[in-house]
mmCIF file of C-alpha atoms in Angstrom:
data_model
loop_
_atom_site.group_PDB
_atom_site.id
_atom_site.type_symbol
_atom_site.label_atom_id
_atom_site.label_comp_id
_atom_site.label_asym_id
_atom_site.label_seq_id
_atom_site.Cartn_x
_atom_site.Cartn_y
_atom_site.Cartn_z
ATOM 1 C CA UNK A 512 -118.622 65.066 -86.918
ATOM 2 C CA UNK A 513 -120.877 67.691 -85.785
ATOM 3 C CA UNK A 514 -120.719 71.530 -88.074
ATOM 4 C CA UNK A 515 -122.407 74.193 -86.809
ATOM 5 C CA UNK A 516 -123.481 76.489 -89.961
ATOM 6 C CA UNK A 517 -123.460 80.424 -90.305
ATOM 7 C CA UNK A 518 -127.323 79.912 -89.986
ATOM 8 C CA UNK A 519 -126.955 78.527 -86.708
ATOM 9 C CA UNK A 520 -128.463 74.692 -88.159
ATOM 10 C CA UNK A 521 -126.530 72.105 -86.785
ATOM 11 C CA UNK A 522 -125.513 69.292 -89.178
ATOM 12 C CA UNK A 523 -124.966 65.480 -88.270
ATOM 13 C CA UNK A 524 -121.651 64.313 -89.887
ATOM 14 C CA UNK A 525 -122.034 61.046 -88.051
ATOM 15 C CA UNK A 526 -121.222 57.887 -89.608
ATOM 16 C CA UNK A 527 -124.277 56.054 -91.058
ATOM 17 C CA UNK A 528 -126.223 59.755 -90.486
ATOM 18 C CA UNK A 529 -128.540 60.668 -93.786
ATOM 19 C CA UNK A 530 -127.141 63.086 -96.318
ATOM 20 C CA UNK A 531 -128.143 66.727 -95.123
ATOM 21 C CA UNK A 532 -129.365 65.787 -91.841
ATOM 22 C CA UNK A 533 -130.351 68.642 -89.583
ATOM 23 C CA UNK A 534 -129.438 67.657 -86.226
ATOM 24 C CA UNK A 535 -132.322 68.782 -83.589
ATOM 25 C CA UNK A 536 -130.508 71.422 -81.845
ATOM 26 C CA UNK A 537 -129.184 70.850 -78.539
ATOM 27 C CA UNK A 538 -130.420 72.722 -75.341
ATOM 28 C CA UNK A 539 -127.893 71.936 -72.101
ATOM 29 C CA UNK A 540 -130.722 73.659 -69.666
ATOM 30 C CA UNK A 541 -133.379 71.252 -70.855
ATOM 31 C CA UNK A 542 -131.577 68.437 -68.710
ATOM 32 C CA UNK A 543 -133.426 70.677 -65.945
ATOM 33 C CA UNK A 544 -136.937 70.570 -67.569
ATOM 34 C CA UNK A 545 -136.824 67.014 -68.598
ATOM 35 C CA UNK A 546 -135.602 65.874 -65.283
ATOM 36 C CA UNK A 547 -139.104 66.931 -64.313
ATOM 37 C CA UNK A 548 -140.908 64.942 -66.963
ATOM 38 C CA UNK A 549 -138.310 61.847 -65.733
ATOM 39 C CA UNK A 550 -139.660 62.443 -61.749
ATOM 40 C CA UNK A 551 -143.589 62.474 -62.723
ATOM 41 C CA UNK A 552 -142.540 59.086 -64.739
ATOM 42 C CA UNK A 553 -140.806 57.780 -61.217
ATOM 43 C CA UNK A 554 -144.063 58.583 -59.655
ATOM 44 C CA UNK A 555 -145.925 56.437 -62.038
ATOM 45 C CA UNK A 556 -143.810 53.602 -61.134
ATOM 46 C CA UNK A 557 -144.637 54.380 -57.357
ATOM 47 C CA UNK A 558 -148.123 54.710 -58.272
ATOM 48 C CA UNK A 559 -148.279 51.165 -59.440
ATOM 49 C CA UNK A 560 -146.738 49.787 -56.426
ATOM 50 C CA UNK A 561 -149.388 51.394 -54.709
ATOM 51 C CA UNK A 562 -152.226 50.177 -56.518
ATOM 52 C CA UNK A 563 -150.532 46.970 -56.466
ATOM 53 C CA UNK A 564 -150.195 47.292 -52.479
ATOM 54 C CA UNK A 565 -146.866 46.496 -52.970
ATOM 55 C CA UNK A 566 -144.923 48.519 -50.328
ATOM 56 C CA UNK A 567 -141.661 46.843 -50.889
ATOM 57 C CA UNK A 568 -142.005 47.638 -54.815
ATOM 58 C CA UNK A 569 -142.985 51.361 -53.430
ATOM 59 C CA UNK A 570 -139.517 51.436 -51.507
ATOM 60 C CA UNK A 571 -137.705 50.386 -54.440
ATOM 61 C CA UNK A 572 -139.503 52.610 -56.456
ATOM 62 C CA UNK A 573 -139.500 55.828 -54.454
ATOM 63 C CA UNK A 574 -135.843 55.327 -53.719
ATOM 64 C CA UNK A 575 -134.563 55.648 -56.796
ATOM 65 C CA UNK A 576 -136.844 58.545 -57.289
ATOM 66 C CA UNK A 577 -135.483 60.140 -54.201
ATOM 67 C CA UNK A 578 -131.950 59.323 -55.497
ATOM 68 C CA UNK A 579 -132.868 61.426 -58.555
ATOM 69 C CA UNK A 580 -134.722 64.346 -56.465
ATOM 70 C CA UNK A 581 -131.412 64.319 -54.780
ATOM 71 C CA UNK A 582 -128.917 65.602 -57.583
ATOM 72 C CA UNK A 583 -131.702 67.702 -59.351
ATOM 73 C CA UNK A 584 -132.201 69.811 -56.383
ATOM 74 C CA UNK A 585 -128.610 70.189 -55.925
ATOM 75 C CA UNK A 586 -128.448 70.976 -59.431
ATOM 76 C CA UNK A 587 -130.869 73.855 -58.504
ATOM 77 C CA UNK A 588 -130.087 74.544 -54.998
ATOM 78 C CA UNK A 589 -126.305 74.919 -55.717
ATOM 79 C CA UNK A 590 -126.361 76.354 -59.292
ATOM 80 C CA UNK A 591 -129.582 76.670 -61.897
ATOM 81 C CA UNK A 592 -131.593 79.244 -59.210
ATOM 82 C CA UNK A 593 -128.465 81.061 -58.354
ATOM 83 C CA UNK A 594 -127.895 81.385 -61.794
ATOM 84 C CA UNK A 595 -131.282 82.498 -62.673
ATOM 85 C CA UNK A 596 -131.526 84.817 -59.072
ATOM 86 C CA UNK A 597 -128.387 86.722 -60.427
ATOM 87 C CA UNK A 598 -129.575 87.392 -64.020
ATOM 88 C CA UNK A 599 -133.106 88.229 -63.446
ATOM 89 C CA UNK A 600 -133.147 90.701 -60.126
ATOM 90 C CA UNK A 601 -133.972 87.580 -57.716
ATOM 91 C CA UNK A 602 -137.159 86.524 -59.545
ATOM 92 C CA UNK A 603 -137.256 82.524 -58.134
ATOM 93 C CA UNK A 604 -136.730 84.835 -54.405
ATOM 94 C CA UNK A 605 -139.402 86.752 -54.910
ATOM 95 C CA UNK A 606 -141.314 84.000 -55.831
ATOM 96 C CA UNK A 607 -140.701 81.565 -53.241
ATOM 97 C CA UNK A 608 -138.827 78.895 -54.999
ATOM 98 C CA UNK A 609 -135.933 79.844 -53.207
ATOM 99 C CA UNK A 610 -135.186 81.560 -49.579
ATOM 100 C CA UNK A 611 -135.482 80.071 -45.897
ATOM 101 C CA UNK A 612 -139.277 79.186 -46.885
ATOM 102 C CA UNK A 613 -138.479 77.802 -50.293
ATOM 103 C CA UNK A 614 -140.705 75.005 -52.079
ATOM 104 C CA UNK A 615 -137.672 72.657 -51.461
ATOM 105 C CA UNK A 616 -137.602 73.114 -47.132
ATOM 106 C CA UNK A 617 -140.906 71.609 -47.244
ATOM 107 C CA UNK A 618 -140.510 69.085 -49.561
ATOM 108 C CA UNK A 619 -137.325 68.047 -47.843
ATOM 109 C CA UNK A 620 -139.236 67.387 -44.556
ATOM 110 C CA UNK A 621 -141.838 65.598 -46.175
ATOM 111 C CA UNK A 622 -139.901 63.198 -47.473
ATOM 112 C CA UNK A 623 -137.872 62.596 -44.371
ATOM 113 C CA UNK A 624 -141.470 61.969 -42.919
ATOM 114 C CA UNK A 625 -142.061 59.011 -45.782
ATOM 115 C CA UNK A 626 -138.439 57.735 -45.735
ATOM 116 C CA UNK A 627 -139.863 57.340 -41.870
ATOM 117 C CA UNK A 628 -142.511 55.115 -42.156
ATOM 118 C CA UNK A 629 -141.513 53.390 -45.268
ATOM 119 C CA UNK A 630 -139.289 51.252 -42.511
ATOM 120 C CA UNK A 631 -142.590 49.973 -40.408
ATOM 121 C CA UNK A 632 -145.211 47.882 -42.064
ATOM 122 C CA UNK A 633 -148.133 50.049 -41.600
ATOM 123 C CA UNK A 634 -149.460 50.265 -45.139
ATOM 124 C CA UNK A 635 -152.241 53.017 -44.329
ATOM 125 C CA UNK A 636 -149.947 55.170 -42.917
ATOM 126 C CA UNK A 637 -147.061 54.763 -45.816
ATOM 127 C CA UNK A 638 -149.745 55.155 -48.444
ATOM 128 C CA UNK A 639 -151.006 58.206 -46.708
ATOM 129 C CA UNK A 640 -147.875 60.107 -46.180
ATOM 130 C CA UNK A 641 -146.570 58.756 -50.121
ATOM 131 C CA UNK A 642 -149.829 60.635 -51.494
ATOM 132 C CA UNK A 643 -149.551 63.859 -48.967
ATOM 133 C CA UNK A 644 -145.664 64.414 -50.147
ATOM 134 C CA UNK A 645 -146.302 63.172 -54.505
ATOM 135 C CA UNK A 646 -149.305 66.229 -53.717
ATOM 136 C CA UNK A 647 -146.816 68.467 -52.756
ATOM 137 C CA UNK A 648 -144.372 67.548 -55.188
ATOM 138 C CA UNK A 649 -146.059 68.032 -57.848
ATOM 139 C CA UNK A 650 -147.015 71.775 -56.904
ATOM 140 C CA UNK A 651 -143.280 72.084 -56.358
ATOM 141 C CA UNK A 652 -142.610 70.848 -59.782
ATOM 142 C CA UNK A 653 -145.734 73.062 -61.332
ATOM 143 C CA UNK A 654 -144.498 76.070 -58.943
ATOM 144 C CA UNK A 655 -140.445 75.917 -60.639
ATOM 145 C CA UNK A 656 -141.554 75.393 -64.045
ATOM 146 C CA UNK A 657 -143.972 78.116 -63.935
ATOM 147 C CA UNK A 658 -141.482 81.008 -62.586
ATOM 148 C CA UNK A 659 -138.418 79.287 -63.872
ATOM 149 C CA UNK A 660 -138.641 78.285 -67.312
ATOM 150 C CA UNK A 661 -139.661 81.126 -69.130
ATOM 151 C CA UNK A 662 -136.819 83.211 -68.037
ATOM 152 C CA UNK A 663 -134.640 80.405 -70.107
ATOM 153 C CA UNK A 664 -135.768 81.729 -73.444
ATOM 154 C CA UNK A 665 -134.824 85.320 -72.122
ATOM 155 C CA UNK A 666 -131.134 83.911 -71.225
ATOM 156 C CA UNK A 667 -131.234 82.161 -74.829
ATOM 157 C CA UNK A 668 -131.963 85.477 -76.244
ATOM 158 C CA UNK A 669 -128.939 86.931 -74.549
ATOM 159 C CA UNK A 670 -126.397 83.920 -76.060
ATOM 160 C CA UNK A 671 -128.138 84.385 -79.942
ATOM 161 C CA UNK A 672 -129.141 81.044 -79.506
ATOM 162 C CA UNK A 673 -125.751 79.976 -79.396
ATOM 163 C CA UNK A 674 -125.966 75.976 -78.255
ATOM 164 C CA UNK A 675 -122.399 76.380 -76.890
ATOM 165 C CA UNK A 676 -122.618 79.309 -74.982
ATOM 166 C CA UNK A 677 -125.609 77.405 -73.421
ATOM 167 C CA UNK A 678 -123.609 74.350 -72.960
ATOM 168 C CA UNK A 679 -120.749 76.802 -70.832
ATOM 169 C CA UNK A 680 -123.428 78.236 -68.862
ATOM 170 C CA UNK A 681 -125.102 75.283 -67.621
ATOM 171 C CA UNK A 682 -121.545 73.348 -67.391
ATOM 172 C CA UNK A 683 -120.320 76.232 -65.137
ATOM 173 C CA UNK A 684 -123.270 77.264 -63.240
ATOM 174 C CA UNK A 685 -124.796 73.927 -62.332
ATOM 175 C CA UNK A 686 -122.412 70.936 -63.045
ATOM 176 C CA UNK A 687 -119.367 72.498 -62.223
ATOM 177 C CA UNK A 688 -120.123 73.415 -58.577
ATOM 178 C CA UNK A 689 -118.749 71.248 -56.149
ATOM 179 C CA UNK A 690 -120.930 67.907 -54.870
ATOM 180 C CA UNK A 691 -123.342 68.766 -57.961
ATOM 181 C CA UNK A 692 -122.023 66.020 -60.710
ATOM 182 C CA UNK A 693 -120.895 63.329 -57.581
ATOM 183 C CA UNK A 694 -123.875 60.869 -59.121
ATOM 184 C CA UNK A 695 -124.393 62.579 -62.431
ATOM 185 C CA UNK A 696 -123.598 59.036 -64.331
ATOM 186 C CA UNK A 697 -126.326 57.122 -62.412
ATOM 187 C CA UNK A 698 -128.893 60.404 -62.487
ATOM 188 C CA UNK A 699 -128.531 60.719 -66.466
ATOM 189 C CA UNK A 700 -128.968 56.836 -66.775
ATOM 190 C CA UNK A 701 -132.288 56.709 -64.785
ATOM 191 C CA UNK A 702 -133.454 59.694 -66.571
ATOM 192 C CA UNK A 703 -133.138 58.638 -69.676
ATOM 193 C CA UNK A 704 -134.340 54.901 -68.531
ATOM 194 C CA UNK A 705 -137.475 56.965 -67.673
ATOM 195 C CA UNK A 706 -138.305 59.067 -70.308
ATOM 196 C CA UNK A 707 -137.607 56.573 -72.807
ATOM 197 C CA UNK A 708 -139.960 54.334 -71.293
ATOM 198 C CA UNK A 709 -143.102 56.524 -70.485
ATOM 199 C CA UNK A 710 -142.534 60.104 -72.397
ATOM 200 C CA UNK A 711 -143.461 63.554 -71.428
ATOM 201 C CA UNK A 712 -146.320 65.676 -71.158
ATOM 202 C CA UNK A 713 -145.581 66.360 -74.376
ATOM 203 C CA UNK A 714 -142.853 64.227 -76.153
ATOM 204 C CA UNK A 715 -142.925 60.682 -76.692
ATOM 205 C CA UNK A 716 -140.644 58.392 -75.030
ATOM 206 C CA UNK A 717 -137.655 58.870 -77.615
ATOM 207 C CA UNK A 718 -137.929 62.034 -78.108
ATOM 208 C CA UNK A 719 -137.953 63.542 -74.065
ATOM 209 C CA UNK A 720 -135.289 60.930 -73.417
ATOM 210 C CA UNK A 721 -132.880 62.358 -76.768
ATOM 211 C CA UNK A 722 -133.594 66.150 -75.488
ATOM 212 C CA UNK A 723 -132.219 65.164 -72.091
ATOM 213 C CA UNK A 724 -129.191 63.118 -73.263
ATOM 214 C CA UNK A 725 -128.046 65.426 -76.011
ATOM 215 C CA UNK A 726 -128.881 68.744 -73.782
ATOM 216 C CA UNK A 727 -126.012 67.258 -71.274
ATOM 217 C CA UNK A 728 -123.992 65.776 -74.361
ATOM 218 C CA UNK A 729 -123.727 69.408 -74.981
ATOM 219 C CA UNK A 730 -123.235 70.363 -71.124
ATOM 220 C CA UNK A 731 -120.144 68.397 -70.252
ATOM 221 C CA UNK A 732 -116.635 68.158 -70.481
ATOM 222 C CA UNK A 733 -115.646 65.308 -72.842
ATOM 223 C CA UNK A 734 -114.312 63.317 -69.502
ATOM 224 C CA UNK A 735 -117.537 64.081 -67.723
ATOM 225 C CA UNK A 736 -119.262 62.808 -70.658
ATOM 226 C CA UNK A 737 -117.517 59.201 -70.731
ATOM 227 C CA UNK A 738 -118.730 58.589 -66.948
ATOM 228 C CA UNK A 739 -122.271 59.624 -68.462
ATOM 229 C CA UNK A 740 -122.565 57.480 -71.745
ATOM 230 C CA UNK A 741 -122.275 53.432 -70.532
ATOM 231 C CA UNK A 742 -125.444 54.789 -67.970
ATOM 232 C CA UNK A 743 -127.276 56.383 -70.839
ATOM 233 C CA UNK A 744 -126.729 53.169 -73.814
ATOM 234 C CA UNK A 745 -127.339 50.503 -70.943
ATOM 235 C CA UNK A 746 -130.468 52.237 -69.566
ATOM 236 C CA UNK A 747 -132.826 52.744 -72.827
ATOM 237 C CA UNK A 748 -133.562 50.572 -75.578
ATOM 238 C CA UNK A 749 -131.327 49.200 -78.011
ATOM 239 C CA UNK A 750 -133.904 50.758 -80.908
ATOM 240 C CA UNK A 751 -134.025 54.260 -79.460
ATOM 241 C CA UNK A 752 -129.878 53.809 -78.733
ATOM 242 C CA UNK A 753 -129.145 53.658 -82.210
ATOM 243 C CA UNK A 754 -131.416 56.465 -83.083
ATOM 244 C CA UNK A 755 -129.452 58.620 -81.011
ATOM 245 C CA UNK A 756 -125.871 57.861 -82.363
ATOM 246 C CA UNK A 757 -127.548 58.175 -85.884
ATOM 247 C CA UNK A 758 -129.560 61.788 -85.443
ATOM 248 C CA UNK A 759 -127.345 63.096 -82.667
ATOM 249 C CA UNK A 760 -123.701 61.534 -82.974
ATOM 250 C CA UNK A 761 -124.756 60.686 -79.030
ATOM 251 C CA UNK A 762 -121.037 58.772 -78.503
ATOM 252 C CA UNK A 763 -119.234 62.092 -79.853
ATOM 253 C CA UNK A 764 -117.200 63.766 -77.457
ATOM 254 C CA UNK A 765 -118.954 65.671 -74.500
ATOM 255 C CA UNK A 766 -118.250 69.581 -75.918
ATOM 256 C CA UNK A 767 -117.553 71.734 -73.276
ATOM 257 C CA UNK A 768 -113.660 72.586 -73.190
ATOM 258 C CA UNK A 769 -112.254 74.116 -69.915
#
């Protein structure tokens, strides 16, 4: 259903799909970069709780954003800076995004610190420690996208572009090692829930939410990809669902054969 043309345009052959569609082409990596845009929408949600002085609504909220924080830094602690390390002569290293005194050591502790007093009742000191770690976090975030993703374009260079080769390289690099995809179906579903609901920086709700689920459409095996699917259609809305399956063919096969 989906042709891939000399040009490199990818064409929709999807059922119900408009004559001479161009299908937006698919980028497996940006699962990384939109994860991002997904955690600053979890911190929203926290955000209200707060201003609502809601603490149990901030535990909810903040623990499914920790449960997301979880796999994405496993994504990049066990694959995406490795990856990235190897190809471009230790650049996140040199940095500081990875290494004994990486970005994630600290963040790690503070959040141990706010898992810690989110079990007493002392709302100036959960509030506190909630707004000293979201600081930090958010300079983590800033610090990663700002030595990470522009060496993605340089490793897109190196593929021609190629959405496949992409797909390979993230399946193998990042999904592929072991513990990485343990709560991927889960992970993709509140992603999506949250990009489809607040946007990006840039991107409106239905679009961040389609470059996320048809980046890992592209970035898993076809049985990784059924586990992932049922969490994506019952975790955005019905409207922006059938958007998907017409512009993307989003309940095609997952397309990375190993």
């Amino acid at each position: 259903q989906v042709d891939i043309e000399a040009d490199g345009k990818i064409v929709n052959k999807a059922a119900g799909a408009p004559a001479e569609t161009k299908m937006p082409k698919p980028l497996a990596f940006a699962v990384m970069r939109n994860c991002h845009e997904a955690i600053r929408d979890g911190l929203k949600e926290c955000d209200a709780a707060v201003e609502a002085d809601d603490m149990k609504a901030l535990a909810s909220a903040y623990g499914d954003l920790a449960r997301c924080i979880a796999t994405h830094m496993k994504f990049e602690d066990n694959g995406f800076f490795p990856f990235l390390n190897e190809r471009f002569d230790n650049a996140l290293e040199k940095a500081g995004i990875t290494g004994d005194e990486s970005v994630h050591v600290r963040d790690e502790k503070l959040q141990e610190e706010l898992k810690e007093v989110l079990k007493g009742e002392d709302k100036e000191a959960i509030v506190a420690k909630y707004r000293e770690w979201k600081e930090y976090h958010i300079d983590h975030l800033k610090q990663e996208e700002k030595n990470a993703m522009p060496l993605m374009p340089q490793f897109g260079k190196s593929v021609k572009g190629d959405p496949l080769a992409m797909g390979r390289a993230f399946n193998e690099n990042v999904l592929s090692k072991p513990g990485n995809a343990d709560d991927l179906p889960w992970f993709a579903g509140y992603c999506c829930h949250m990009l489809s609901k607040y946007g990006s920086q840039k991107q409106d709700g239905y679009t961040a939410m389609r470059v996320f689920a048809h980046g890992l459409q592209w970035g898993t095996t076809p049985e990784q990809w059924k586990t992932v699917l049922p969490e994506i259609k019952k975790n955005v809305p019905a409207e922006m669902w059938d958007r998907l399956v017409k512009q993307v063919d989003i309940e095609a096969d997952g397309k990375i054969v190993v």
